[in-house]
CSV table of C-alpha atoms in Angstrom, one decimal:
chain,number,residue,atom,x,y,z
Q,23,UNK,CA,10.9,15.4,-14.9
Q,24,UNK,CA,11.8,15.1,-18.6
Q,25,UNK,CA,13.4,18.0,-20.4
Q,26,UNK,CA,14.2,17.8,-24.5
Q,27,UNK,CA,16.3,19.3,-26.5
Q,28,UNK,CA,15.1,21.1,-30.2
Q,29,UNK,CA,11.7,19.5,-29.7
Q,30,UNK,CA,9.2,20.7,-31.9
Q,31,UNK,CA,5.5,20.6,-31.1
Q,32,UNK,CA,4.9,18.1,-34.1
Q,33,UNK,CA,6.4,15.3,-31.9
Q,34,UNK,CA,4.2,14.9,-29.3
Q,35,UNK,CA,0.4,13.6,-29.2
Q,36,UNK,CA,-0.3,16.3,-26.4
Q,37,UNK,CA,0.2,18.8,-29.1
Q,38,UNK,CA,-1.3,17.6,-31.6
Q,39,UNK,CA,1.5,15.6,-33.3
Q,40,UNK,CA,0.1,12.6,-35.8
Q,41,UNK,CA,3.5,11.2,-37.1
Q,42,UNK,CA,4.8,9.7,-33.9
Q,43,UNK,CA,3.0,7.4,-31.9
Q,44,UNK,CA,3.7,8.9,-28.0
Q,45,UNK,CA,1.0,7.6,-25.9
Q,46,UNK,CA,3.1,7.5,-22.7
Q,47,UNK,CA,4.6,10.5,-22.8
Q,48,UNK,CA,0.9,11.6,-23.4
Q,49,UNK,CA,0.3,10.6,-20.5
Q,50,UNK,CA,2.6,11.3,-18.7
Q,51,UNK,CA,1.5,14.9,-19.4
Q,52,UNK,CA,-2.3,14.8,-18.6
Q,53,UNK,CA,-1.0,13.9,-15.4
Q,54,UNK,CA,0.8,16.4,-14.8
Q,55,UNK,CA,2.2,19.9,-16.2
Q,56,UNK,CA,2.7,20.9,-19.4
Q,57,UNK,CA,3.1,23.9,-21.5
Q,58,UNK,CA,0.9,25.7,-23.9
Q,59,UNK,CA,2.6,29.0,-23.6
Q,60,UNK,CA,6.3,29.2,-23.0
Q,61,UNK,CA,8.6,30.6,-24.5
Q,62,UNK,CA,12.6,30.4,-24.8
Q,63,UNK,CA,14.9,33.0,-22.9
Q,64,UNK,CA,17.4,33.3,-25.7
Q,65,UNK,CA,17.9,32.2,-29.1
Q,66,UNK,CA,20.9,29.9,-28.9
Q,67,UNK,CA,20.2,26.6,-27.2
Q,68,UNK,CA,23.4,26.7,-25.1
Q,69,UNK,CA,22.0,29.4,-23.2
Q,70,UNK,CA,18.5,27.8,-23.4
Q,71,UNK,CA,19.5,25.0,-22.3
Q,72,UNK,CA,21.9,26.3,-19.2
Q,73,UNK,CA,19.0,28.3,-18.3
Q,74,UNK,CA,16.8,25.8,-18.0
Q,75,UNK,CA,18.6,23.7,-16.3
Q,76,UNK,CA,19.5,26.1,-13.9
Q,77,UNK,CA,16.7,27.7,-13.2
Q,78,UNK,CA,18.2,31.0,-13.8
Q,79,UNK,CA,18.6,33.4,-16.9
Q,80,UNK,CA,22.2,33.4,-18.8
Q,81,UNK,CA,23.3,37.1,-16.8
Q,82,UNK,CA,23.1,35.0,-13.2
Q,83,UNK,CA,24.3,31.7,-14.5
Q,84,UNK,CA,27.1,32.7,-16.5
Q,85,UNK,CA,26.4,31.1,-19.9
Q,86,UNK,CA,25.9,34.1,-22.6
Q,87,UNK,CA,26.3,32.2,-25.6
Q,88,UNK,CA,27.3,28.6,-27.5
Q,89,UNK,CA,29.7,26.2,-25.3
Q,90,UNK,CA,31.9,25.9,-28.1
Q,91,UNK,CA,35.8,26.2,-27.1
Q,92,UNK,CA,36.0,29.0,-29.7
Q,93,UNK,CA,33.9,31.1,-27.7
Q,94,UNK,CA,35.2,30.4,-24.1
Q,95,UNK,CA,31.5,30.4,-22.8
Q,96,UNK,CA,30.6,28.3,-20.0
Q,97,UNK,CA,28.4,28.5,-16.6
Q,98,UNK,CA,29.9,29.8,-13.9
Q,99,UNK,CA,31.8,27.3,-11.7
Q,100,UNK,CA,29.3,28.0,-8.4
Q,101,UNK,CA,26.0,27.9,-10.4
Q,102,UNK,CA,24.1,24.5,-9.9
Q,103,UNK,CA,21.9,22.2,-12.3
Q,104,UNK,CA,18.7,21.2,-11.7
Q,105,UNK,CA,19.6,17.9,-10.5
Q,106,UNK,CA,22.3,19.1,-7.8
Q,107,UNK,CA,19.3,21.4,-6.5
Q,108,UNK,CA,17.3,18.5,-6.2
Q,109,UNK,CA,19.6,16.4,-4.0
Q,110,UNK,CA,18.9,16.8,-0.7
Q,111,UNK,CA,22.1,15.8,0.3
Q,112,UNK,CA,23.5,19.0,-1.2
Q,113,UNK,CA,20.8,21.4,0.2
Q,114,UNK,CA,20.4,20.7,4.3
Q,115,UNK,CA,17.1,22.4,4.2
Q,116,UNK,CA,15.6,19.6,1.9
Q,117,UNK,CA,14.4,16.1,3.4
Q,118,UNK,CA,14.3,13.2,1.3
Q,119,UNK,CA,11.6,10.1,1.6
């Protein structure tokens, strides 16, 4: 899985994009998913970000607005990234192999 940050749709061949040459990441999309309609779940990229790498919207994961220290926000301390849900180690349920 590959997830970009402030990634416009000019960038990628898939989309349409001329400017950039990106035959792998191509396709690496024709075989398998991507997007033609999605949509962000807020408009700052903190909480865009935390959400999708959480899998869960900003009111469950804790993260309301930019991570800046100014603003005190951060995800709560028991919410979990993609990657930690992933490990199988961390989820008995999963198997591995």
């Amino acid at each position: 899985m590959y997830v970009t940050d402030d990634q416009g749709l000019e960038t990628l061949g898939i989309y349409g994009g001329k400017d950039v040459p990106t035959p792998h990441l191509d396709s690496f999309a024709k075989q398998g998913v991507y997007f033609t309609h999605a949509f962000a779940s807020a408009s700052s990229c903190a909480v865009s970000r935390a959400n999708i790498l959480s899998g869960q919207h900003g009111h469950v994961n804790g993260m309301y607005g930019h991570a800046h220290g100014k603003h005190h926000f951060s995800s709560f301390d028991n919410t979990l990234s993609l990657p930690n849900r992933f490990d199988a180690r961390r989820l008995p349920h999963c198997t591995s192999g």
